[in-house]
Short mmCIF file of C-alpha atoms and ligand atoms in Angstrom, two decimals:
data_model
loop_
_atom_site.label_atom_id
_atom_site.label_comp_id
_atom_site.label_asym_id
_atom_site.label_seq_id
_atom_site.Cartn_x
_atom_site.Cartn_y
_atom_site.Cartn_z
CA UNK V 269 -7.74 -19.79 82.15
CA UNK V 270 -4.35 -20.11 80.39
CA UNK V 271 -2.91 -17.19 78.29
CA UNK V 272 -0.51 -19.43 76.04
CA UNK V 273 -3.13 -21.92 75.33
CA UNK V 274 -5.71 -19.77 74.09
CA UNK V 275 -6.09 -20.16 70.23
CA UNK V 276 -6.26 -16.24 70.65
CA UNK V 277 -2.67 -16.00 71.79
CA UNK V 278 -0.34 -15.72 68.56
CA UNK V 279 2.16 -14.55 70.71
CA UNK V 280 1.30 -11.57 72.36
CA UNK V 281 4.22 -9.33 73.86
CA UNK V 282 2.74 -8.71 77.16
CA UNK V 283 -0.69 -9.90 78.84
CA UNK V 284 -1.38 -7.70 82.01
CA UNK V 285 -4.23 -8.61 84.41
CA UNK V 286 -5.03 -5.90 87.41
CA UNK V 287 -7.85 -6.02 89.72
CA UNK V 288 -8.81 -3.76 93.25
CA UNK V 289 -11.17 -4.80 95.28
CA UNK V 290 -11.91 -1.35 96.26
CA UNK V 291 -13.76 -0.51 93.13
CA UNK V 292 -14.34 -3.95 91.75
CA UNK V 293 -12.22 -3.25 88.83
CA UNK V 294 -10.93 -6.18 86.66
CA UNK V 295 -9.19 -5.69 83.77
CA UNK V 296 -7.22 -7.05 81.36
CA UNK V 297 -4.15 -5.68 79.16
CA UNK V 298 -3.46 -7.66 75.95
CA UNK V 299 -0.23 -5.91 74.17
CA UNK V 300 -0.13 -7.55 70.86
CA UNK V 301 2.93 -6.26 69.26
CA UNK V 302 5.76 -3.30 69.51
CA UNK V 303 7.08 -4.02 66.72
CA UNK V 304 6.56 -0.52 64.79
CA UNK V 305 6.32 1.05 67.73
CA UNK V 306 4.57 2.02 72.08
CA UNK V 307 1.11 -0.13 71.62
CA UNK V 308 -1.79 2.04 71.11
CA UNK V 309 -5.98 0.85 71.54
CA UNK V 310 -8.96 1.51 73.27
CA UNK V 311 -10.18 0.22 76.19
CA UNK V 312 -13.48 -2.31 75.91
CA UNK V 313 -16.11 -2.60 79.08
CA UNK V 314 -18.69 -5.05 78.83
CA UNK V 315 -19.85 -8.10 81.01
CA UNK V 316 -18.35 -11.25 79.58
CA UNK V 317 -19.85 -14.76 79.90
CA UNK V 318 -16.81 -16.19 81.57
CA UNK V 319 -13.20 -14.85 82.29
CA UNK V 320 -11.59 -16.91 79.38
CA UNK V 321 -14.21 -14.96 76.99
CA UNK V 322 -12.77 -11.59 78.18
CA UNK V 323 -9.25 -12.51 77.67
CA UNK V 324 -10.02 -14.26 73.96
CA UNK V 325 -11.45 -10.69 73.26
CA UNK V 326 -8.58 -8.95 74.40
CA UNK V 327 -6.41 -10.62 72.73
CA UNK V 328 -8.59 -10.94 69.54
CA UNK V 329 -9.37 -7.28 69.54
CA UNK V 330 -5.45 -6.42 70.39
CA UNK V 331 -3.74 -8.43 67.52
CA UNK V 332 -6.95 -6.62 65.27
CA UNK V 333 -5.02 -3.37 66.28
CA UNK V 334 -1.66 -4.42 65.06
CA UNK V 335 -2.81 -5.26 61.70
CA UNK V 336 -4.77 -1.64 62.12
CA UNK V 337 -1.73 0.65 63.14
CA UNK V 338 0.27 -1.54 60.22
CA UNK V 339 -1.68 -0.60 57.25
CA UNK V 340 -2.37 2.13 58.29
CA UNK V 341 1.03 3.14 58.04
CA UNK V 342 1.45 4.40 61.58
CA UNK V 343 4.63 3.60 63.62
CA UNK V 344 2.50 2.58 66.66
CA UNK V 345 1.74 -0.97 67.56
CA UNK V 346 -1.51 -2.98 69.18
CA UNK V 347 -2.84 -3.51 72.03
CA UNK V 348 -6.29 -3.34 73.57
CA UNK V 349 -8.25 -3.42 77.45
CA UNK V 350 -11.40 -5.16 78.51
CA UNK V 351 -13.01 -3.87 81.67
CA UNK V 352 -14.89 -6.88 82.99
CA UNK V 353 -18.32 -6.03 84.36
CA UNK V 354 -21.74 -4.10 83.39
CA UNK V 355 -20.41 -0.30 82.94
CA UNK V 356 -23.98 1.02 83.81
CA UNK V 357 -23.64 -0.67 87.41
CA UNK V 358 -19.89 -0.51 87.99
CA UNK V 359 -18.71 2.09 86.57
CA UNK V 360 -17.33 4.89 88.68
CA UNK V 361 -14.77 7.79 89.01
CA UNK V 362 -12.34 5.97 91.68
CA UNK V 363 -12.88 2.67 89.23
CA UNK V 364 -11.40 4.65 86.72
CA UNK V 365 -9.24 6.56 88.46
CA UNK V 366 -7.92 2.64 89.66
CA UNK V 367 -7.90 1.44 86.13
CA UNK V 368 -6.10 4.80 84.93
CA UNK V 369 -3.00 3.81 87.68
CA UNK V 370 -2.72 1.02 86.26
CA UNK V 371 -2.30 1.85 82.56
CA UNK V 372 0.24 4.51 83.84
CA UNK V 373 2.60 1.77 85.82
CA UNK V 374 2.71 0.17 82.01
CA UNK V 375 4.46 3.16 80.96
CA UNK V 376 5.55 3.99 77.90
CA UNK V 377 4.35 0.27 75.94
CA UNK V 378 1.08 1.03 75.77
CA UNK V 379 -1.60 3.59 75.63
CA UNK V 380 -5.35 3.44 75.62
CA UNK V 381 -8.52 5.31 74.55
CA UNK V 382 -12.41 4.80 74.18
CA UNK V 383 -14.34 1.67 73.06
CA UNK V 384 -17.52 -0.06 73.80
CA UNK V 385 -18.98 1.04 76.92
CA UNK V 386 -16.10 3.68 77.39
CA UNK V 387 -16.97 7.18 76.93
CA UNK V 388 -14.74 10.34 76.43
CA UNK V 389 -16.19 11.58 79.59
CA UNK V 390 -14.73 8.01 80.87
CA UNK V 391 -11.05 9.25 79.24
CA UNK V 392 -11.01 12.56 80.76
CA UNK V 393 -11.24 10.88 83.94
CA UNK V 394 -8.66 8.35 83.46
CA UNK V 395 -6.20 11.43 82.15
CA UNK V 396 -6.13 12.47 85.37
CA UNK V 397 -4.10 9.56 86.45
CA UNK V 398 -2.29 8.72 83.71
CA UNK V 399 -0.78 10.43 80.16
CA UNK V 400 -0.98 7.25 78.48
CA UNK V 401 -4.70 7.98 76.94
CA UNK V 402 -5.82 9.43 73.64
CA UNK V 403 -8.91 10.54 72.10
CA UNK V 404 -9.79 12.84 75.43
CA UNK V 405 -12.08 16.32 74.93
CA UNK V 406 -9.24 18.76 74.92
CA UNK V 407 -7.00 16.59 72.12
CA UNK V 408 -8.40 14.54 69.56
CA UNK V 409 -11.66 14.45 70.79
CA UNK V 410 -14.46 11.76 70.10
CA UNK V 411 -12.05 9.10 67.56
CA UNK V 412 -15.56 7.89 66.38
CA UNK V 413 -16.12 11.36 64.38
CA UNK V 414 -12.47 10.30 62.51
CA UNK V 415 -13.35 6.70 62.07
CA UNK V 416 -17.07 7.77 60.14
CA UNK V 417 -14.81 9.73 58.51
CA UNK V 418 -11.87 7.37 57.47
CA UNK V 419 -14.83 4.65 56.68
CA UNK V 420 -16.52 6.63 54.33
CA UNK V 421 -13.49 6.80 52.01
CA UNK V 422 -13.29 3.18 52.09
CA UNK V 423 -16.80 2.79 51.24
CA UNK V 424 -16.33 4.53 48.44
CA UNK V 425 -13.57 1.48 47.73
CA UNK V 426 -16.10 -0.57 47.95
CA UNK V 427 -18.33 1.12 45.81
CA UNK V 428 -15.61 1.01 42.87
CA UNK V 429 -14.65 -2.24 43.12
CA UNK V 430 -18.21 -3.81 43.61
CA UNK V 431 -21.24 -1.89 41.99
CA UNK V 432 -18.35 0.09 39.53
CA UNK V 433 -19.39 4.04 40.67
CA UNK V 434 -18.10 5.97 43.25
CA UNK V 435 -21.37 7.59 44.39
CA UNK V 436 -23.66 6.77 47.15
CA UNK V 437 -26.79 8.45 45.41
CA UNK V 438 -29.45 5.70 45.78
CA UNK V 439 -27.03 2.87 47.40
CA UNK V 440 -28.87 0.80 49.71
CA UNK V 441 -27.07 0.33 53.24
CA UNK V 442 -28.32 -1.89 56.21
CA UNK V 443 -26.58 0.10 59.39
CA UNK V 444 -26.80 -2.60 62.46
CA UNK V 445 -25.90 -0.79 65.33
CA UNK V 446 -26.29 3.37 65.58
CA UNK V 447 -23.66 4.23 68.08
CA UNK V 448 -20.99 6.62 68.32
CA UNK V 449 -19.73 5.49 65.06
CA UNK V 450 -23.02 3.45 63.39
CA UNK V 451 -24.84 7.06 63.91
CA UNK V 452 -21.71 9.08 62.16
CA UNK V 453 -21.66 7.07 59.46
CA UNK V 454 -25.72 6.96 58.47
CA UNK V 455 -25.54 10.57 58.80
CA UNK V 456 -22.61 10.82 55.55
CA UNK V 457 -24.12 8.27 53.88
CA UNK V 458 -28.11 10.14 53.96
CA UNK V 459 -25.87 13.33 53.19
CA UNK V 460 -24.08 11.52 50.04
CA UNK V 461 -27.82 10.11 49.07
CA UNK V 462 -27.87 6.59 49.65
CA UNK V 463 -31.07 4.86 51.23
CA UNK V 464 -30.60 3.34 54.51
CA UNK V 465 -32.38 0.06 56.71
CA UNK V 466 -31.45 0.58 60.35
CA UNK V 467 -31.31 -1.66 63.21
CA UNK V 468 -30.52 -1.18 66.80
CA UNK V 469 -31.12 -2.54 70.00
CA UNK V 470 -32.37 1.03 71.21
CA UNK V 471 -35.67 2.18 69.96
CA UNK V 472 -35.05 5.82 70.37
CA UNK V 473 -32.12 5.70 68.21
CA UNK V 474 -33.88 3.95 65.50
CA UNK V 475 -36.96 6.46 65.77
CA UNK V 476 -34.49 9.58 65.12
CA UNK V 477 -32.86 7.66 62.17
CA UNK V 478 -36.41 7.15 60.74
CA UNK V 479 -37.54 10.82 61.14
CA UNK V 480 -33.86 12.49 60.40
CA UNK V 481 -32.40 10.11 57.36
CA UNK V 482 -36.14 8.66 55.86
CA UNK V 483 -34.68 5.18 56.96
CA UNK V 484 -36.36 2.23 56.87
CA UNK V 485 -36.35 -0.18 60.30
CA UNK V 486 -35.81 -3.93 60.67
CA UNK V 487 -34.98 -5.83 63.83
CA UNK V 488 -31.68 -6.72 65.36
CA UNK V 489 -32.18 -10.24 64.26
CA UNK V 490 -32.60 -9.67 60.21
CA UNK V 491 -30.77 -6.60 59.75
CA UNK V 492 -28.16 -8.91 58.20
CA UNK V 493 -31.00 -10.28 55.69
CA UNK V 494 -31.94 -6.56 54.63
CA UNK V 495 -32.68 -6.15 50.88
CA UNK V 496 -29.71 -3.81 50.62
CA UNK V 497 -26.46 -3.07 48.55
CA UNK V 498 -23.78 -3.36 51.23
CA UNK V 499 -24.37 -4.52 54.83
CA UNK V 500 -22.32 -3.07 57.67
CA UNK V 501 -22.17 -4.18 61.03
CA UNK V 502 -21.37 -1.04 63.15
CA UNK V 503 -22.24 -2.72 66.95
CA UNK V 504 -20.38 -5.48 68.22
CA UNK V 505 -17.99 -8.02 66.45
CA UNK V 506 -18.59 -11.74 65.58
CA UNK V 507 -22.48 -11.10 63.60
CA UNK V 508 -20.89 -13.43 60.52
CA UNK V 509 -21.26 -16.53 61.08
CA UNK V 510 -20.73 -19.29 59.08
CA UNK V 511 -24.69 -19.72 59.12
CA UNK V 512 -25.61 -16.45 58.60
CA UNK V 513 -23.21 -16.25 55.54
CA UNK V 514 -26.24 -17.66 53.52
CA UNK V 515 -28.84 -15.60 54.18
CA UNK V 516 -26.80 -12.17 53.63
CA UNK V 517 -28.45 -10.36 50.21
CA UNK V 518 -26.06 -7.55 50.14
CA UNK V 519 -23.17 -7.91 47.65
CA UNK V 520 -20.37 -6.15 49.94
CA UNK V 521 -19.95 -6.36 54.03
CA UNK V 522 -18.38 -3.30 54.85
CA UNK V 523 -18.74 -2.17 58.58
CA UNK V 524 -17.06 0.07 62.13
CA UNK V 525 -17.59 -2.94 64.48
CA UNK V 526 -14.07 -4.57 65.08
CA UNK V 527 -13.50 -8.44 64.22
CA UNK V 528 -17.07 -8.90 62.22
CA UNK V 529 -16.05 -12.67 61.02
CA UNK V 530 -16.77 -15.00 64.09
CA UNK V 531 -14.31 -17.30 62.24
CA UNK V 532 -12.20 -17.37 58.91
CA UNK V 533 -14.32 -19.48 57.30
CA UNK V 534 -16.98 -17.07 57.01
CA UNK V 535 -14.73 -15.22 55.51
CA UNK V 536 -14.28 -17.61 52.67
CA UNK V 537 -17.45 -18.54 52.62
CA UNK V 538 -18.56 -14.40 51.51
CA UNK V 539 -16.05 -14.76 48.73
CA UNK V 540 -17.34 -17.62 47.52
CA UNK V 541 -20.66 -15.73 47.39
CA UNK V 542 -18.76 -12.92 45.55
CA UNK V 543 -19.93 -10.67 48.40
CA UNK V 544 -16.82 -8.52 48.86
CA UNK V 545 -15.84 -8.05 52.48
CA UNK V 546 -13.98 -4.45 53.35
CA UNK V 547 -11.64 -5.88 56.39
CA UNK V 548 -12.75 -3.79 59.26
CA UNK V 549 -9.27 -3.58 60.81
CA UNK V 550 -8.50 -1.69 57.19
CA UNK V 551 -11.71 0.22 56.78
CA UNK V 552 -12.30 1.78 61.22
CA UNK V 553 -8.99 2.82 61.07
CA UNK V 554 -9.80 6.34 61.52
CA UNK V 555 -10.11 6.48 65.54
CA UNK V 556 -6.41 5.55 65.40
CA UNK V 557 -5.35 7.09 62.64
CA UNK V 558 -6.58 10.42 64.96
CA UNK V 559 -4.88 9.61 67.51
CA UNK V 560 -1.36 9.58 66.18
CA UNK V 561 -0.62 13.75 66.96
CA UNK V 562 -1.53 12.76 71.02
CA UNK V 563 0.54 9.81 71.19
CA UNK V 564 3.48 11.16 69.99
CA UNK V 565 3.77 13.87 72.71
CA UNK V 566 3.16 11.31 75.26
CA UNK V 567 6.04 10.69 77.77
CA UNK V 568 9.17 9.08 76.44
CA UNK V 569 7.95 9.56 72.57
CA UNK V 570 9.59 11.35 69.36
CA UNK V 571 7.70 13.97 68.12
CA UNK V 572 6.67 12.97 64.40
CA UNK V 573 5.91 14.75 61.05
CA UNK V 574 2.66 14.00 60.06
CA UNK V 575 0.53 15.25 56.82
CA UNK V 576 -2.50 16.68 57.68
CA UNK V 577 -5.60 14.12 59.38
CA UNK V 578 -7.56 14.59 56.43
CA UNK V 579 -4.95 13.19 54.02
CA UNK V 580 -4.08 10.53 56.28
CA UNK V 581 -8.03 9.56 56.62
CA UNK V 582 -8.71 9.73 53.06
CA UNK V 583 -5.60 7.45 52.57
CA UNK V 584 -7.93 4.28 53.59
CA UNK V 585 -9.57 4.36 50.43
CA UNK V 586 -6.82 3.79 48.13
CA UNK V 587 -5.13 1.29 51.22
CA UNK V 588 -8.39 -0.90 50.51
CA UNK V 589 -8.66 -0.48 46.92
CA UNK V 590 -4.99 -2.08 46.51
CA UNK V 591 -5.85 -4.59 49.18
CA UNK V 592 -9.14 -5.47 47.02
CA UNK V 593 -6.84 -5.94 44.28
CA UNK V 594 -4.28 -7.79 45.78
CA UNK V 595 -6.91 -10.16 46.42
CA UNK V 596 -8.54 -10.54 42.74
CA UNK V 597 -5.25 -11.43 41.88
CA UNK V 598 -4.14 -13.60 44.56
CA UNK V 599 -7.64 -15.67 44.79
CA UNK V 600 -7.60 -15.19 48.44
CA UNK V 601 -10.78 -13.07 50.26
CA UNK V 602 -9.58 -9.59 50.84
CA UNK V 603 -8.86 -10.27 55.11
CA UNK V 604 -6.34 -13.51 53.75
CA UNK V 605 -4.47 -11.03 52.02
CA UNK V 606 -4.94 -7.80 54.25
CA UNK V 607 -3.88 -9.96 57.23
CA UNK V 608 -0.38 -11.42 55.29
CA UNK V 609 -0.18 -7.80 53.94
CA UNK V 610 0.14 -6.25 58.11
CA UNK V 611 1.99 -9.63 59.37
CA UNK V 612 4.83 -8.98 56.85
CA UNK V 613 4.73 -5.30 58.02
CA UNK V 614 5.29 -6.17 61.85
CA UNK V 615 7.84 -8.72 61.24
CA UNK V 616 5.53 -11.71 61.71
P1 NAI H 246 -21.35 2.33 70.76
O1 NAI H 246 -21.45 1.57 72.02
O2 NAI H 246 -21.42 3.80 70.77
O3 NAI H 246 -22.47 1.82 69.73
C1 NAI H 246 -22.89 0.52 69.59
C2 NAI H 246 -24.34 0.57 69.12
O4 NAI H 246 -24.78 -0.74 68.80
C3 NAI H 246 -25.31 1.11 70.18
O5 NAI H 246 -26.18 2.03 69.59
C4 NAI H 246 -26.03 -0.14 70.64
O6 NAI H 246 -27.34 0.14 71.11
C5 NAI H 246 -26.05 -0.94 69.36
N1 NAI H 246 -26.25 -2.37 69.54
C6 NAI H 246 -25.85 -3.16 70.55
N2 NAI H 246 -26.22 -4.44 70.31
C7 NAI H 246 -26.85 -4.44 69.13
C8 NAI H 246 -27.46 -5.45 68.34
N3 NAI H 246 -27.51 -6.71 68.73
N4 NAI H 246 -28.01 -5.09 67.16
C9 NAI H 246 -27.97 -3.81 66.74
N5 NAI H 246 -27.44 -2.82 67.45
C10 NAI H 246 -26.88 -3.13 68.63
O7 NAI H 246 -19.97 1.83 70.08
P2 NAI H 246 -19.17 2.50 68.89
O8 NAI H 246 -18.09 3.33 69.44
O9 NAI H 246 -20.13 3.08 67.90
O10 NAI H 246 -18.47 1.22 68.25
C11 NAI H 246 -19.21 0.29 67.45
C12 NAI H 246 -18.25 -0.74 66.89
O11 NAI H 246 -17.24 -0.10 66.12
C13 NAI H 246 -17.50 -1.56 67.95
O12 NAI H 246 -17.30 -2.87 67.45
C14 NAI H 246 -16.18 -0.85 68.07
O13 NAI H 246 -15.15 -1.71 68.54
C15 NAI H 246 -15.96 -0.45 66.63
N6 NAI H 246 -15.05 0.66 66.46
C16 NAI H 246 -15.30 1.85 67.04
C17 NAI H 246 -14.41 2.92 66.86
C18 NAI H 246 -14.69 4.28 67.41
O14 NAI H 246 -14.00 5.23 67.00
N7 NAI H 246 -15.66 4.43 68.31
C19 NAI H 246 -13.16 2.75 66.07
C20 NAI H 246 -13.05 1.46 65.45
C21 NAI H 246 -13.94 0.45 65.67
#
């Protein structure tokens, strides 16, 4: 496994790998960019295929949370953890407690918070170690309430710029993945009247969605094919595919999950299909956009003046609807130009 040769790389600061053998902790600590400022992202733990999938995550995921922090205005720059293993076998207190040590002996570069497989329980416990966390139960609390939040403003984006209205009464959505996030956001959108299609890997979840929103099940595998309006992934990353491109129905991709295109030329290939694709790293900015009050009172940091969260959350609809015109005009797909937009802004 080779850091520089990864086609992940684009020349990341800092790449930090720790491991005790006590706990069976491995993780990794991919610090995109400081550019605007002490990385901030959450911390990932899954089981990975093979090391050198772990690390292309990390790395993927932390240069995602430059662009992030970057349009989003915030003078904070990206990073991001994987913890390699199965979380519901290997996860423990002193694992954490281990993993928390080791974020603090980074210092002041980088600070983390929740992600897949990371709870806020999980961040409470690594506080204790370290003061390099966000999102715990006694600051910001659960980031996933802000990003449903922030992604509902940008939905409404969407909504303008695609299907012309900027109501979700009768808008068809296909939710694929009811999580912390995937949950929040079918919750708003039943509340703002659209009609949802639901798919999760968890039965009960999709049960409660059925009784509490009147929505409509598929499975995991066609959720992407759902006779809907707008799709949006809100599980895990990489579900467009170059194949699956074609048999998408919906006329905008708007989802939570981080990195949804498994390459750029998906990407391209939704333009050229005139679906309109809300860049995620544009759209879930919420979580971090939370998280900006704790990480300035974090060792070594300026206090900042900040308007209030809710201006600051509602702010992602107007960043996309100037990205989606950006693009129009350009001819690019909205991530092309999102992506130059956040490279020019960190100096890259
Ligand atoms: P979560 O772990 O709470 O939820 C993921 C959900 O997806 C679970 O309900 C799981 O059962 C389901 N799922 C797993 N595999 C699936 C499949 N093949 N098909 C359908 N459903 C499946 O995670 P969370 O926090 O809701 O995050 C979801 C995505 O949003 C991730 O990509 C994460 O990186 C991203 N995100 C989360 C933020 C947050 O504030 N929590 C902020 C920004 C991005």
């Amino acid at each position: 496994m080779s850091v520089w040769t990864s086609r992940e790389f684009d020349n990341h600061e800092q790449v930090c790998f720790f491991s005790d053998a006590e706990t069976g902790l491995r993780a990794i600590v991919a610090i995109h960019s400081t550019f605007l400022g002490p990385a901030a992202g959450g911390t990932r733990f899954k089981s990975y295929d093979t090391e050198d999938a772990a690390l292309d995550d990390a790395l993927r995921l932390s240069r995602a949370m430059s662009y992030k922090s970057a349009l989003a205005g915030m003078p904070v720059g990206g990073g991001k953890s994987v913890i390699i293993g199965d979380p519901g076998s290997i996860k423990t207190r002193a694992l954490l407690h281990a993993y928390g040590r080791f974020i603090d002996r980074i210092g002041n570069t980088y600070a983390t918070g929740e992600d897949v497989g990371i709870t806020v329980a999980d961040i409470d416990t690594v506080a204790e170690v370290t003061r390099f966390v966000g999102g715990t139960s006694g600051g910001a609390g659960d980031p996933s309430v802000h990003t449903a939040d922030g992604f509902v403003h940008g939905l409404r984006a969407v909504l303008e710029s695609r299907f012309h209205t900027g109501s979700f009464e009768g808008v068809r959505v296909g939710v694929q993945g009811l999580g912390a996030v995937g949950w929040r956001i079918a919750e708003r959108l039943h509340a703002g009247g659209a009609k949802l299609v639901v798919a999760d890997v968890r039965p009960e979840i999709v049960d409660r969605a059925i009784r509490d929103f009147g929505a409509t099940s598929v499975s995991t595998e066609l959720i992407h094919q759902a006779d809907v309006d707008i799709y949006a992934p809100c599980a895990l990353g990489g579900v467009i595919t170059e194949s699956s491109v074609g048999e998408i129905r919906a006329k905008a991709v708007a989802g939570a999950a981080n990195n949804q295109l498994a390459a750029a030329r998906a990407g391209a290939l939704l333009s050229e299909r005139n679906i309109l694709f809300a860049p995620d790293f544009v759209i879930n900015a919420g979580g971090i956009i939370s998280g900006l009050e704790a990480a300035s009172r974090m060792p070594g940091r300026k206090p900042i003046e900040l308007p209030p969260l809710a201006e600051r959350l509602a702010a992602i609809h107007d960043r996309l609807a100037e990205i989606f015109r950006r693009s129009r005009a350009d001819r690019r797909p909205p991530e092309v130009t999102a992506e130059q937009m956040a490279r020019e802004i960190i100096g890259r």
